[in-house]
Amino acid sequence: MCGIVGYIGKGDGAPAVIDGLKRLEYRGYDSWGIAVSESDKIKFHKQVGKIGGFELKRDLPDFGGSICIGHTRWATHGGVTEKNSHPHFSCDKKIAVVHNGIVENYQELRKELESKGHKFVSQTDTEVIAHLLEENLKHKKSKKDAVLKTLREIEGSYALGIIFAGEEILFGARKGSPLVLGVGKQEFYLGSDVPAFLKHTNKVVFLDEFQMVEISGGNYEVSDVNSGKAAKVKETKIEWDLDEAEKGGHPHFMIKEMLEQPTVIEKTISISEEELSPAVKMIEKAKNIYVVACGTALHAGIYGSYLFALENGVMMQPISAGEFPHFGSLLKKGDLVITVSQSGETADVLEAVKSAHKSGAKVLALVNVMGSSLMRAADYSLLTKAGPEICVLSTKAYVSQQAMFAMLSGALKGKVSATKKLLLKVKDDVSSILSESSRKNIAKMAKKLAKVDNIYALGRGINYSNALESCLKIKEVSYIHAEGFGGGDLKHGPIALIEKDVPVLVFAANDGVDKEIVSNAMEVKARGAEVIGISYQNNEVFEQYLPANDHGLLTPIASIVYSQLMAYYIALEKNLDPDKPRNLAKSVTVK
Ligand code: G6P
């Protein structure tokens, strides 16, 4: 939710900040803005809409400066208007602030500041930060002290970038929202995520909770916000290469990221037995196990819970992180919470970690972003190694999470190398599902699918998560109503929705429940549905058949790729941007 970028150095920061914002657009894209510090004022530009098509040289040729901040917005407080877009300013317009997060006490602060004469121009929570800082500057000796005081007075969450007119200084700070410092040669960057500045440097410092960074005079210093004292930090080298964060000639990140899936599976399964071992021990020792995640990651967690039940007889209860607060207090010492997250920054997931730790439970994370808040908060993490995922829809991260669950489940029964071998076969199938001829076939199917109002999917057992995930992909990107059901649940309501020609995807694996799911397919077909079978073998009930080779309980890892492609081509058919579906943000850092 919202992305922030900052630059300070010898060069012109505006091109780097605009480029960074474009890379962070997946975090929010309803409006954007940029500001630079000049000798006596702050120059800025704000615009409603996506930043994608904006060209600095063409659209704003005279805009530039060596101290620069920028923001791409996903509106929370205040409508999508130029006024509400960031940066926000103090009354004297000498302080500019960009913010990702929510100032929970902004109403009280705003009232207080208004009573002191501050004039507000937006409806945002963020604007109070600029005015509060302006107020605090009147009473504090240094800018640093004023910033620290301001940060201590704000309740809620923030990743911030702050600049001052005529001052060679850039402040960043974080609490509850991610912020990374990029360390270049006499140049420094701030970004909500590493791809924002990966083009310029791969040396980074992941700011910790309640830390502030002050950058000036070619140096940076990180301080603890509570004590104001300098904090020790570690510079980390990021292994992601820039190509992974670029479209590389593909029309969209979504297709590029789907095509990366065979490589991603290889990377995920490169994990060693030693790396898996602490996670296996946590599972073995746990009294009760819960899998907590959101969206696509939750579906991977559901897949994992079925896999562990069917392969190892281990019960894991999947719970949506958004609903977890209602159960969190029931956790006990000895319980284990397995969290799954691409970004490692999803607010609900981080909340679940807090409540798990409060009750003395342990936390294991399956996470894609190294150094993310989740990775740092968890007791142990398994890095899924999908690389940067830019498209708002999660595809390669999902497949990597499923593959990691497979590795973990394999490790629990002492069969790491056998699982790796099987996953390599799954990887080959993913490659053929992604082949040009297969893509053409799905694109053809999508022409028809794009015209319908409803799509349903059915799966049982190990394929239940695929029924859910395929419909999430379709609805997110095409805005077609799509719902996945367990085959067994069909007769308990959903069958009422079945009418003539409605497409129903049916997932079947060679897992002992395939006869039941075929019966469910018959039931919907008898009511007029058009059944698309994604199965290890064809059946007369399938109007259309997409082959998913038999890899037992690992079959769904390949077969989901069909629905990802379907979702993509339906979006193209409908002329929609698959990378940035309306209203969605990739990283939901607000509760
Ligand atoms: C949002 C995104 C989903 C994503 C979910 C969890 O809802 O739109 O695509 O699956 O967050 O994100 P995470 O980063 O925790 O995996």
Coordinates of C-alpha atoms and ligand atoms in Angstrom, one line a residue:
M1 CA 0.0 0.0 0.0
C2 CA 1.7 3.1 -1.2
G3 CA 5.4 3.2 -2.2
I4 CA 8.0 5.7 -1.2
V5 CA 11.3 6.5 -2.8
G6 CA 14.1 9.0 -1.8
Y7 CA 17.4 10.1 -3.2
I8 CA 20.3 12.2 -1.9
G9 CA 23.6 12.5 -3.6
K10 CA 25.7 14.4 -6.1
G11 CA 23.6 13.7 -9.1
D12 CA 20.0 14.5 -10.2
G13 CA 17.7 12.5 -8.0
A14 CA 14.4 13.0 -10.0
P15 CA 15.0 10.4 -12.7
A16 CA 16.0 7.8 -10.1
V17 CA 12.9 8.6 -8.0
I18 CA 10.6 8.5 -11.0
D19 CA 12.1 5.2 -12.0
G20 CA 11.8 3.9 -8.5
L21 CA 8.1 5.0 -8.3
K22 CA 7.4 3.1 -11.5
R23 CA 8.9 0.0 -10.0
L24 CA 6.9 0.5 -6.8
E25 CA 3.6 1.1 -8.6
Y26 CA 2.5 -2.4 -7.7
R27 CA 2.0 -1.0 -4.1
G28 CA -0.5 1.6 -5.2
Y29 CA -1.3 3.5 -8.4
D30 CA -4.1 5.9 -7.9
S31 CA -1.9 9.0 -7.8
W32 CA 1.7 10.0 -7.4
G33 CA 4.0 12.9 -6.6
I34 CA 7.6 14.0 -6.3
A35 CA 9.4 16.8 -4.6
V36 CA 13.0 18.2 -4.6
S37 CA 14.7 20.6 -2.2
E38 CA 15.9 23.8 -3.8
S39 CA 17.9 26.6 -2.1
D40 CA 14.9 28.4 -0.6
K41 CA 11.9 26.3 -1.5
I42 CA 10.6 22.8 -2.3
K43 CA 9.6 22.2 -5.9
F44 CA 7.0 19.5 -6.4
H45 CA 4.7 17.8 -8.9
K46 CA 1.6 15.8 -8.2
Q47 CA -0.7 13.9 -10.5
V48 CA -3.7 11.7 -10.3
G49 CA -3.4 8.3 -12.1
K50 CA -0.7 5.9 -12.8
I51 CA 2.9 7.0 -13.2
G52 CA 3.6 4.3 -15.9
G53 CA 3.3 6.5 -18.9
F54 CA 5.1 9.6 -17.4
E55 CA 8.4 10.6 -18.9
L56 CA 10.4 13.1 -16.9
K57 CA 12.3 14.6 -19.9
R58 CA 9.2 14.9 -22.0
D59 CA 6.6 15.8 -19.4
L60 CA 8.5 17.9 -16.9
P61 CA 11.9 18.8 -18.5
D62 CA 13.0 21.3 -15.9
F63 CA 12.3 19.2 -12.9
G64 CA 15.4 18.0 -11.0
G65 CA 17.5 18.2 -7.9
S66 CA 19.9 16.3 -5.8
I67 CA 17.6 15.7 -2.8
C68 CA 14.4 14.2 -3.8
I69 CA 11.4 12.2 -2.5
G70 CA 8.5 10.6 -4.3
H71 CA 5.3 8.6 -3.6
T72 CA 2.9 6.4 -5.4
R73 CA -0.5 6.2 -3.6
W74 CA -3.1 3.7 -2.7
A75 CA -5.8 5.9 -1.0
T76 CA -6.8 5.2 2.6
H77 CA -7.6 8.6 4.1
G78 CA -9.1 11.1 1.6
G79 CA -10.2 10.6 -2.0
V80 CA -8.1 10.2 -5.0
T81 CA -7.2 13.8 -5.8
E82 CA -4.1 15.8 -6.5
K83 CA -4.4 17.6 -3.1
N84 CA -4.5 14.3 -1.3
S85 CA -1.6 12.8 -3.1
H86 CA 1.9 13.0 -1.6
P87 CA 4.2 14.8 -0.8
H88 CA 2.5 16.8 1.9
F89 CA 3.8 20.1 3.2
S90 CA 4.1 22.2 6.3
C91 CA 2.4 25.7 6.3
D92 CA 5.6 27.4 5.3
K93 CA 6.1 24.8 2.5
K94 CA 9.7 24.2 3.7
I95 CA 9.1 20.6 4.8
A96 CA 7.9 17.9 2.5
V97 CA 6.8 14.4 3.6
V98 CA 6.0 11.2 1.8
H99 CA 4.4 8.4 3.9
N100 CA 3.3 4.8 3.7
G101 CA 1.1 3.7 6.6
I102 CA -1.6 5.2 8.7
V103 CA -1.4 7.8 11.4
E104 CA -4.0 6.5 13.8
N105 CA -4.1 9.6 16.0
Y106 CA -4.2 12.1 13.1
Q107 CA -7.6 13.5 14.1
E108 CA -6.4 14.5 17.6
L109 CA -3.1 15.8 16.2
R110 CA -4.9 17.8 13.5
K111 CA -7.2 19.5 15.9
E112 CA -4.4 20.4 18.2
L113 CA -2.3 21.7 15.3
E114 CA -5.2 23.7 13.9
S115 CA -5.7 25.3 17.3
K116 CA -2.1 26.5 17.0
G117 CA -2.9 28.0 13.6
H118 CA -1.8 25.3 11.2
K119 CA -3.8 25.3 8.0
F120 CA -4.4 22.0 6.3
V121 CA -5.1 21.6 2.6
S122 CA -5.8 17.8 2.3
Q123 CA -8.0 15.2 4.0
T124 CA -5.1 12.9 4.6
D125 CA -3.6 11.6 7.8
T126 CA -0.1 12.2 6.4
E127 CA -0.4 16.0 6.3
V128 CA -0.3 16.1 10.2
I129 CA 3.3 14.8 10.1
A130 CA 4.5 17.8 8.1
H131 CA 2.7 20.3 10.4
L132 CA 3.7 18.5 13.6
L133 CA 7.3 18.5 12.5
E134 CA 7.1 22.2 11.7
E135 CA 5.7 22.8 15.1
N136 CA 8.4 20.7 16.8
L137 CA 11.1 22.5 14.9
K138 CA 10.2 25.7 16.7
H139 CA 11.2 24.1 20.0
K140 CA 14.0 21.7 19.1
K141 CA 17.6 22.6 18.5
S142 CA 18.3 20.2 15.7
K143 CA 16.3 18.8 12.8
K144 CA 17.1 15.3 14.1
D145 CA 15.6 16.0 17.5
A146 CA 12.4 17.5 15.9
V147 CA 12.0 14.5 13.6
L148 CA 12.5 12.1 16.6
K149 CA 9.9 14.0 18.7
T150 CA 7.5 13.9 15.8
L151 CA 8.0 10.2 15.3
R152 CA 7.4 9.5 19.0
E153 CA 4.1 11.5 18.8
I154 CA 2.7 9.6 15.9
E155 CA 0.6 6.5 16.6
G156 CA 0.1 3.9 13.9
S157 CA 2.4 2.9 11.2
Y158 CA 4.8 4.7 8.9
A159 CA 7.6 4.5 6.4
L160 CA 8.6 8.1 5.8
G161 CA 10.8 10.2 3.6
I162 CA 11.3 13.8 4.7
I163 CA 13.2 16.7 3.1
F164 CA 13.7 20.4 3.9
A165 CA 14.0 23.4 1.6
G166 CA 17.6 24.5 1.2
E167 CA 19.0 21.7 3.4
E168 CA 21.2 18.9 2.2
I169 CA 19.5 16.3 4.3
L170 CA 17.2 13.4 3.9
F171 CA 15.4 11.6 6.7
G172 CA 13.8 8.2 6.5
A173 CA 12.0 6.3 9.3
R174 CA 9.9 3.2 9.7
K175 CA 7.4 1.6 12.1
G176 CA 5.1 -1.1 10.8
S177 CA 5.7 -0.3 7.1
P178 CA 8.8 -1.4 5.2
L179 CA 11.7 1.0 4.4
V180 CA 15.1 0.0 2.9
L181 CA 18.2 2.2 2.6
G182 CA 20.2 1.8 -0.5
V183 CA 23.9 2.6 -0.2
G184 CA 25.6 3.7 -3.4
K185 CA 28.8 5.6 -4.0
Q186 CA 28.2 9.0 -2.4
E187 CA 24.6 8.4 -3.2
F188 CA 21.8 7.1 -1.0
Y189 CA 18.3 5.8 -1.8
L190 CA 15.2 5.1 0.2
G191 CA 12.7 2.7 -1.0
S192 CA 9.7 0.8 0.3
D193 CA 11.2 -2.2 -1.5
V194 CA 14.6 -3.1 -3.0
P195 CA 13.6 -3.0 -6.7
A196 CA 12.9 0.7 -6.2
F197 CA 16.7 1.4 -6.4
L198 CA 18.3 -2.0 -7.4
K199 CA 19.3 -0.4 -10.7
H200 CA 21.7 1.8 -8.8
T201 CA 22.9 -0.3 -5.9
N202 CA 22.5 -3.8 -4.3
K203 CA 24.0 -2.8 -1.0
V204 CA 21.1 -2.2 1.4
V205 CA 20.2 -1.7 5.0
F206 CA 16.8 -3.0 6.1
L207 CA 15.7 -0.5 8.7
D208 CA 14.3 -2.1 11.8
E209 CA 11.1 -1.2 13.6
F210 CA 11.2 2.3 15.1
Q211 CA 14.4 3.3 13.5
M212 CA 15.2 6.5 11.7
V213 CA 18.0 7.3 9.2
E214 CA 19.5 10.7 8.7
I215 CA 21.5 11.1 5.5
S216 CA 23.7 14.2 4.9
G217 CA 27.3 15.1 4.0
G218 CA 27.8 11.8 2.2
N219 CA 27.1 9.7 5.3
Y220 CA 24.2 8.1 6.9
E221 CA 23.4 7.4 10.6
V222 CA 20.6 5.1 11.8
S223 CA 19.1 5.9 15.2
D224 CA 16.7 4.2 17.5
V225 CA 13.6 6.4 17.7
N226 CA 12.9 5.7 21.4
S227 CA 16.4 6.4 22.7
G228 CA 17.6 8.7 19.9
K229 CA 20.9 6.8 20.1
A230 CA 22.8 5.6 17.1
A231 CA 21.9 2.0 16.2
K232 CA 24.2 -0.7 14.8
V233 CA 23.2 -1.7 11.3
K234 CA 24.3 -4.3 8.9
E235 CA 24.7 -3.7 5.2
T236 CA 23.4 -6.6 3.1
K237 CA 24.2 -7.5 -0.5
I238 CA 21.0 -8.4 -2.4
E239 CA 21.4 -11.3 -4.8
W240 CA 18.4 -10.4 -7.0
D241 CA 19.6 -9.2 -10.3
L242 CA 17.9 -6.3 -12.1
D243 CA 16.7 -8.4 -15.0
E244 CA 14.4 -10.1 -12.6
A245 CA 12.7 -6.8 -11.8
E246 CA 12.4 -5.8 -15.5
K247 CA 9.9 -6.9 -18.1
G248 CA 12.7 -8.2 -20.3
G249 CA 10.8 -7.7 -23.5
H250 CA 7.5 -9.2 -22.3
P251 CA 4.4 -7.1 -22.5
H252 CA 3.5 -7.5 -18.9
F253 CA 5.2 -8.6 -15.6
M254 CA 2.4 -11.2 -15.2
I255 CA 3.4 -13.2 -18.3
K256 CA 7.1 -12.7 -17.5
E257 CA 6.7 -14.0 -14.0
M258 CA 4.6 -16.9 -15.0
L259 CA 7.3 -17.9 -17.6
E260 CA 9.9 -17.8 -14.8
Q261 CA 8.1 -20.5 -12.9
P262 CA 10.2 -23.5 -14.0
T263 CA 13.4 -21.6 -12.9
V264 CA 11.7 -20.6 -9.7
I265 CA 10.9 -24.2 -8.8
E266 CA 14.5 -25.1 -9.4
K267 CA 15.6 -22.2 -7.1
T268 CA 13.1 -23.1 -4.4
I269 CA 14.1 -26.7 -4.3
S270 CA 17.8 -25.9 -4.1
I271 CA 17.2 -25.6 -0.4
S272 CA 19.4 -28.1 1.6
E273 CA 18.4 -30.7 4.2
E274 CA 20.3 -28.6 6.8
E275 CA 18.3 -25.5 6.0
L276 CA 15.0 -27.4 6.2
S277 CA 16.0 -29.2 9.4
P278 CA 15.2 -26.5 12.0
A279 CA 11.7 -26.1 10.4
V280 CA 11.1 -29.8 10.4
K281 CA 12.1 -29.9 14.2
M282 CA 9.6 -27.0 14.8
I283 CA 6.8 -29.1 13.2
E284 CA 7.8 -32.2 15.0
K285 CA 7.8 -30.5 18.4
A286 CA 4.6 -28.5 17.9
K287 CA 1.5 -29.2 19.9
N288 CA -0.9 -27.5 17.5
I289 CA 0.0 -26.0 14.1
Y290 CA -1.8 -23.1 12.4
V291 CA -1.0 -21.8 8.9
V292 CA -1.7 -18.1 8.7
A293 CA -1.6 -16.0 5.5
C294 CA -3.6 -13.8 3.2
G295 CA -4.8 -14.1 -0.4
T296 CA -2.8 -16.3 -2.7
A297 CA -0.3 -17.1 0.1
L298 CA -3.3 -18.4 2.2
H299 CA -4.1 -20.7 -0.7
A300 CA -0.6 -22.0 -0.7
G301 CA -1.0 -22.6 3.0
I302 CA -4.2 -24.5 2.4
Y303 CA -2.3 -26.6 -0.2
G304 CA 0.4 -27.2 2.5
S305 CA -2.0 -28.2 5.1
Y306 CA -3.6 -30.9 2.8
L307 CA -0.2 -32.1 1.8
F308 CA 0.9 -32.5 5.4
A309 CA -2.3 -34.2 6.4
L310 CA -2.3 -36.6 3.4
E311 CA 1.5 -37.3 3.3
N312 CA 2.5 -37.1 6.9
G313 CA -0.7 -37.3 9.0
V314 CA 0.0 -33.9 10.4
M315 CA -2.8 -31.6 11.2
M316 CA -2.3 -27.9 10.3
Q317 CA -5.2 -25.5 10.6
P318 CA -5.2 -22.9 7.9
I319 CA -6.6 -19.5 9.0
S320 CA -6.8 -16.2 7.1
A321 CA -4.5 -13.7 8.8
G322 CA -7.3 -11.2 8.7
E323 CA -9.4 -13.5 10.9
F324 CA -6.6 -14.7 13.1
P325 CA -7.0 -12.0 15.8
H326 CA -10.2 -13.9 16.9
F327 CA -8.2 -17.0 17.6
G328 CA -4.7 -15.6 18.5
S329 CA -5.4 -15.5 22.2
L330 CA -6.2 -19.2 22.2
L331 CA -2.6 -20.1 21.2
K332 CA -0.4 -21.7 23.8
K333 CA 3.2 -22.2 24.5
G334 CA 4.3 -25.1 22.3
D335 CA 2.1 -24.2 19.4
L336 CA 3.5 -23.3 16.0
V337 CA 2.2 -20.7 13.6
I338 CA 3.4 -21.2 10.0
T339 CA 3.1 -17.9 8.1
V340 CA 3.3 -17.7 4.3
S341 CA 3.9 -14.4 2.6
Q342 CA 5.5 -13.2 -0.6
S343 CA 6.3 -9.7 0.6
G344 CA 6.8 -10.5 4.3
E345 CA 5.1 -7.1 4.9
T346 CA 1.4 -8.0 5.1
A347 CA 0.1 -6.2 8.2
D348 CA -2.4 -8.9 9.2
V349 CA 0.4 -11.5 9.0
L350 CA 2.7 -9.4 11.1
E351 CA -0.1 -9.0 13.6
A352 CA -0.5 -12.7 13.8
V353 CA 3.2 -13.1 14.5
K354 CA 2.9 -10.7 17.4
S355 CA 0.0 -12.5 18.9
A356 CA 1.8 -15.8 18.5
H357 CA 4.8 -14.6 20.2
K358 CA 2.7 -13.1 23.0
S359 CA 1.3 -16.5 23.8
G360 CA 4.7 -18.2 23.7
A361 CA 4.0 -19.9 20.3
K362 CA 6.8 -20.2 17.8
V363 CA 6.7 -18.8 14.3
L364 CA 8.0 -20.4 11.1
A365 CA 7.9 -18.2 7.9
L366 CA 7.8 -19.2 4.3
V367 CA 8.7 -15.8 2.8
N368 CA 10.1 -14.5 -0.5
V369 CA 11.6 -11.2 0.5
M370 CA 14.9 -11.4 2.3
G371 CA 15.2 -9.0 5.2
S372 CA 11.4 -8.4 5.3
S373 CA 9.6 -7.6 8.5
L374 CA 8.2 -11.2 8.6
M375 CA 11.6 -12.7 8.1
R376 CA 13.0 -10.7 10.9
A377 CA 10.1 -11.4 13.3
A378 CA 9.9 -15.1 12.7
D379 CA 11.8 -17.6 14.8
Y380 CA 12.9 -19.4 11.6
S381 CA 12.4 -18.6 7.9
L382 CA 12.5 -20.5 4.7
L383 CA 13.3 -18.3 1.8
T384 CA 11.1 -19.2 -1.2
K385 CA 13.5 -17.6 -3.8
A386 CA 10.9 -16.6 -6.3
G387 CA 12.8 -13.4 -6.9
P388 CA 11.1 -10.0 -7.1
E389 CA 7.4 -10.3 -8.0
I390 CA 6.1 -7.1 -9.5
C391 CA 2.7 -8.0 -11.0
V392 CA 0.1 -7.4 -8.3
L393 CA -1.2 -10.9 -8.9
S394 CA 0.9 -13.5 -7.4
T395 CA 1.9 -16.4 -9.7
K396 CA 5.5 -17.4 -9.3
A397 CA 5.5 -16.8 -5.6
Y398 CA 2.5 -19.1 -5.2
V399 CA 4.2 -21.9 -7.1
S400 CA 7.4 -21.4 -5.0
Q401 CA 5.3 -21.5 -1.8
Q402 CA 3.7 -24.8 -2.9
A403 CA 7.1 -26.2 -3.8
M404 CA 8.5 -25.2 -0.4
F405 CA 5.6 -26.9 1.4
A406 CA 6.4 -30.0 -0.7
M407 CA 10.1 -29.8 0.3
L408 CA 9.2 -29.4 4.0
S409 CA 6.7 -32.3 3.9
G410 CA 9.3 -34.4 2.1
A411 CA 11.9 -33.5 4.7
L412 CA 9.5 -34.5 7.5
K413 CA 9.4 -38.0 6.2
G414 CA 13.1 -38.0 5.4
K415 CA 12.7 -37.9 1.7
V416 CA 14.3 -34.7 0.6
S417 CA 16.1 -36.0 -2.5
A418 CA 13.1 -38.0 -3.7
T419 CA 10.9 -34.9 -3.3
K420 CA 13.4 -32.8 -5.3
K421 CA 13.3 -35.4 -8.1
L422 CA 9.6 -35.3 -8.2
L423 CA 9.5 -31.6 -8.2
L424 CA 11.9 -31.5 -11.1
K425 CA 9.3 -33.5 -13.1
V426 CA 6.7 -31.1 -12.0
K427 CA 8.9 -28.3 -13.2
D428 CA 9.1 -30.0 -16.7
D429 CA 5.3 -30.0 -16.8
V430 CA 5.2 -26.4 -15.8
S431 CA 7.5 -25.7 -18.8
S432 CA 5.2 -27.5 -21.2
I433 CA 2.1 -25.9 -19.9
L434 CA 3.9 -22.6 -20.5
S435 CA 5.0 -23.6 -24.0
E436 CA 3.9 -21.5 -26.9
S437 CA 1.4 -24.0 -28.3
S438 CA -0.2 -24.5 -24.9
R439 CA -0.4 -20.7 -24.3
K440 CA -2.0 -20.3 -27.7
N441 CA -4.6 -22.9 -26.8
I442 CA -5.4 -21.2 -23.5
A443 CA -5.6 -17.8 -25.3
K444 CA -8.2 -19.3 -27.6
M445 CA -10.2 -20.6 -24.7
A446 CA -10.0 -17.2 -23.0
K447 CA -11.8 -15.5 -26.0
K448 CA -14.9 -17.4 -25.0
L449 CA -14.3 -17.1 -21.2
A450 CA -13.9 -13.4 -21.4
K451 CA -17.6 -13.1 -22.4
V452 CA -19.1 -14.8 -19.4
D453 CA -20.4 -13.3 -16.1
N454 CA -19.5 -16.2 -13.8
I455 CA -16.8 -18.9 -13.7
Y456 CA -16.6 -21.6 -11.1
A457 CA -14.0 -24.2 -10.1
L458 CA -14.2 -27.4 -8.2
G459 CA -11.5 -29.4 -6.5
R460 CA -11.3 -31.9 -3.7
G461 CA -8.5 -32.8 -1.2
I462 CA -5.1 -31.8 -2.6
N463 CA -6.8 -29.8 -5.4
Y464 CA -9.1 -27.8 -3.2
S465 CA -6.6 -25.0 -2.9
N466 CA -6.3 -24.9 -6.7
A467 CA -10.1 -24.4 -7.1
L468 CA -9.8 -21.4 -4.7
E469 CA -6.6 -20.0 -6.3
S470 CA -7.7 -20.3 -9.9
C471 CA -10.8 -18.3 -9.1
L472 CA -8.9 -15.7 -7.2
K473 CA -6.6 -15.2 -10.2
I474 CA -9.5 -14.9 -12.6
K475 CA -11.6 -12.4 -10.5
E476 CA -8.6 -10.3 -9.5
V477 CA -7.5 -9.7 -13.1
S478 CA -10.6 -9.9 -15.2
Y479 CA -13.3 -8.7 -12.8
I480 CA -15.4 -11.7 -13.7
H481 CA -17.2 -13.2 -10.8
A482 CA -15.3 -16.5 -10.1
E483 CA -15.7 -18.8 -7.1
G484 CA -13.9 -22.0 -6.2
F485 CA -15.6 -24.7 -4.2
G486 CA -14.8 -28.1 -2.6
G487 CA -16.4 -30.8 -4.7
G488 CA -18.1 -32.1 -1.6
D489 CA -19.6 -28.6 -0.9
L490 CA -21.3 -28.4 -4.2
K491 CA -24.6 -29.9 -3.1
H492 CA -24.7 -27.7 0.0
G493 CA -25.5 -24.5 -1.9
P494 CA -23.2 -23.7 -4.9
I495 CA -25.0 -26.1 -7.3
A496 CA -27.9 -23.5 -7.2
L497 CA -25.6 -21.2 -9.3
I498 CA -25.1 -23.7 -12.1
E499 CA -27.0 -22.8 -15.3
K500 CA -26.6 -23.4 -19.0
D501 CA -23.2 -22.8 -20.4
V502 CA -21.5 -21.6 -17.2
P503 CA -17.9 -22.6 -17.3
V504 CA -16.7 -24.8 -14.5
L505 CA -13.0 -25.8 -14.1
V506 CA -12.6 -29.2 -12.5
F507 CA -9.3 -30.1 -11.0
A508 CA -8.6 -33.9 -10.7
A509 CA -5.4 -35.7 -9.6
N510 CA -4.7 -39.4 -9.2
D511 CA -5.2 -39.1 -5.5
G512 CA -8.1 -41.5 -4.7
V513 CA -10.8 -38.8 -4.8
D514 CA -10.8 -38.3 -8.6
K515 CA -13.9 -40.5 -9.0
E516 CA -15.8 -38.2 -6.6
I517 CA -14.7 -35.0 -8.4
V518 CA -15.7 -36.6 -11.8
S519 CA -19.1 -37.3 -10.3
N520 CA -19.3 -33.6 -9.2
A521 CA -18.4 -32.7 -12.8
M522 CA -21.3 -34.9 -14.0
E523 CA -23.6 -33.1 -11.6
V524 CA -22.8 -29.7 -12.9
K525 CA -22.8 -30.9 -16.5
A526 CA -26.3 -32.3 -16.1
R527 CA -27.4 -28.8 -15.2
G528 CA -25.9 -27.2 -18.3
A529 CA -22.4 -26.3 -17.2
E530 CA -19.5 -26.4 -19.6
V531 CA -16.9 -28.5 -17.9
I532 CA -13.2 -27.8 -18.4
G533 CA -11.2 -30.6 -17.0
I534 CA -7.7 -30.1 -15.7
S535 CA -6.8 -33.6 -14.9
Y536 CA -4.2 -36.4 -15.2
Q537 CA -6.6 -38.3 -17.5
N538 CA -9.3 -37.3 -19.9
N539 CA -13.0 -38.1 -19.2
E540 CA -16.1 -37.9 -21.4
V541 CA -17.6 -35.4 -18.9
F542 CA -15.0 -32.8 -19.9
E543 CA -16.0 -30.5 -22.7
Q544 CA -12.5 -29.3 -22.9
Y545 CA -9.5 -31.1 -21.5
L546 CA -6.2 -29.8 -20.2
P547 CA -3.7 -32.5 -19.3
A548 CA -2.0 -32.4 -15.9
N549 CA 0.5 -35.2 -15.6
D550 CA 0.2 -37.4 -12.6
H551 CA 2.7 -36.5 -9.8
G552 CA 0.4 -37.6 -7.0
L553 CA 0.0 -34.9 -4.4
L554 CA 2.3 -32.6 -6.2
T555 CA 0.2 -32.4 -9.3
P556 CA -1.6 -29.2 -8.3
I557 CA 1.8 -27.3 -8.5
A558 CA 1.8 -27.7 -12.2
S559 CA -1.9 -27.6 -12.9
I560 CA -2.5 -24.2 -11.3
V561 CA -0.4 -22.7 -14.2
Y562 CA -3.3 -23.4 -16.6
S563 CA -5.6 -21.1 -14.6
Q564 CA -2.9 -18.4 -14.2
L565 CA -2.7 -18.4 -18.0
M566 CA -6.4 -18.4 -18.4
A567 CA -6.7 -15.3 -16.1
Y568 CA -4.0 -13.5 -18.0
Y569 CA -5.5 -14.1 -21.4
I570 CA -9.0 -13.3 -20.2
A571 CA -7.6 -9.9 -19.0
L572 CA -6.0 -9.3 -22.4
E573 CA -9.2 -10.2 -24.2
K574 CA -11.0 -7.6 -22.0
N575 CA -8.3 -5.0 -22.6
L576 CA -7.4 -4.8 -18.9
D577 CA -3.9 -4.3 -17.5
P578 CA -3.0 -7.6 -15.8
D579 CA -0.2 -6.1 -13.8
K580 CA -2.3 -3.5 -12.0
P581 CA -5.9 -4.6 -11.4
R582 CA -8.2 -1.9 -10.1
N583 CA -8.4 -1.3 -6.3
L584 CA -5.7 -3.9 -5.5
A585 CA -2.3 -3.4 -4.1
K586 CA 0.4 -6.1 -3.9
S587 CA 1.5 -5.5 -0.4
V588 CA -1.3 -4.8 2.1
T589 CA 0.5 -3.0 4.9
V590 CA -2.7 -1.7 6.6
K591 CA -5.1 -3.8 8.7
Ligands
G6P1 C1 -2.7 -8.9 -1.3 C2 -2.3 -9.2 -2.8 C3 -2.3 -10.7 -3.0 C4 -1.4 -11.4 -2.0 C5 -1.8 -11.0 -0.6 C6 -0.8 -11.6 0.4 O1 -4.0 -9.3 -1.1 O2 -3.2 -8.5 -3.7 O3 -1.9 -10.9 -4.3 O4 -1.5 -12.8 -2.2 O5 -1.8 -9.6 -0.4 O6 0.4 -10.9 0.2 P1 1.8 -11.5 0.8 O7 2.8 -10.5 0.3 O8 1.6 -11.6 2.3 O9 2.0 -12.9 0.2

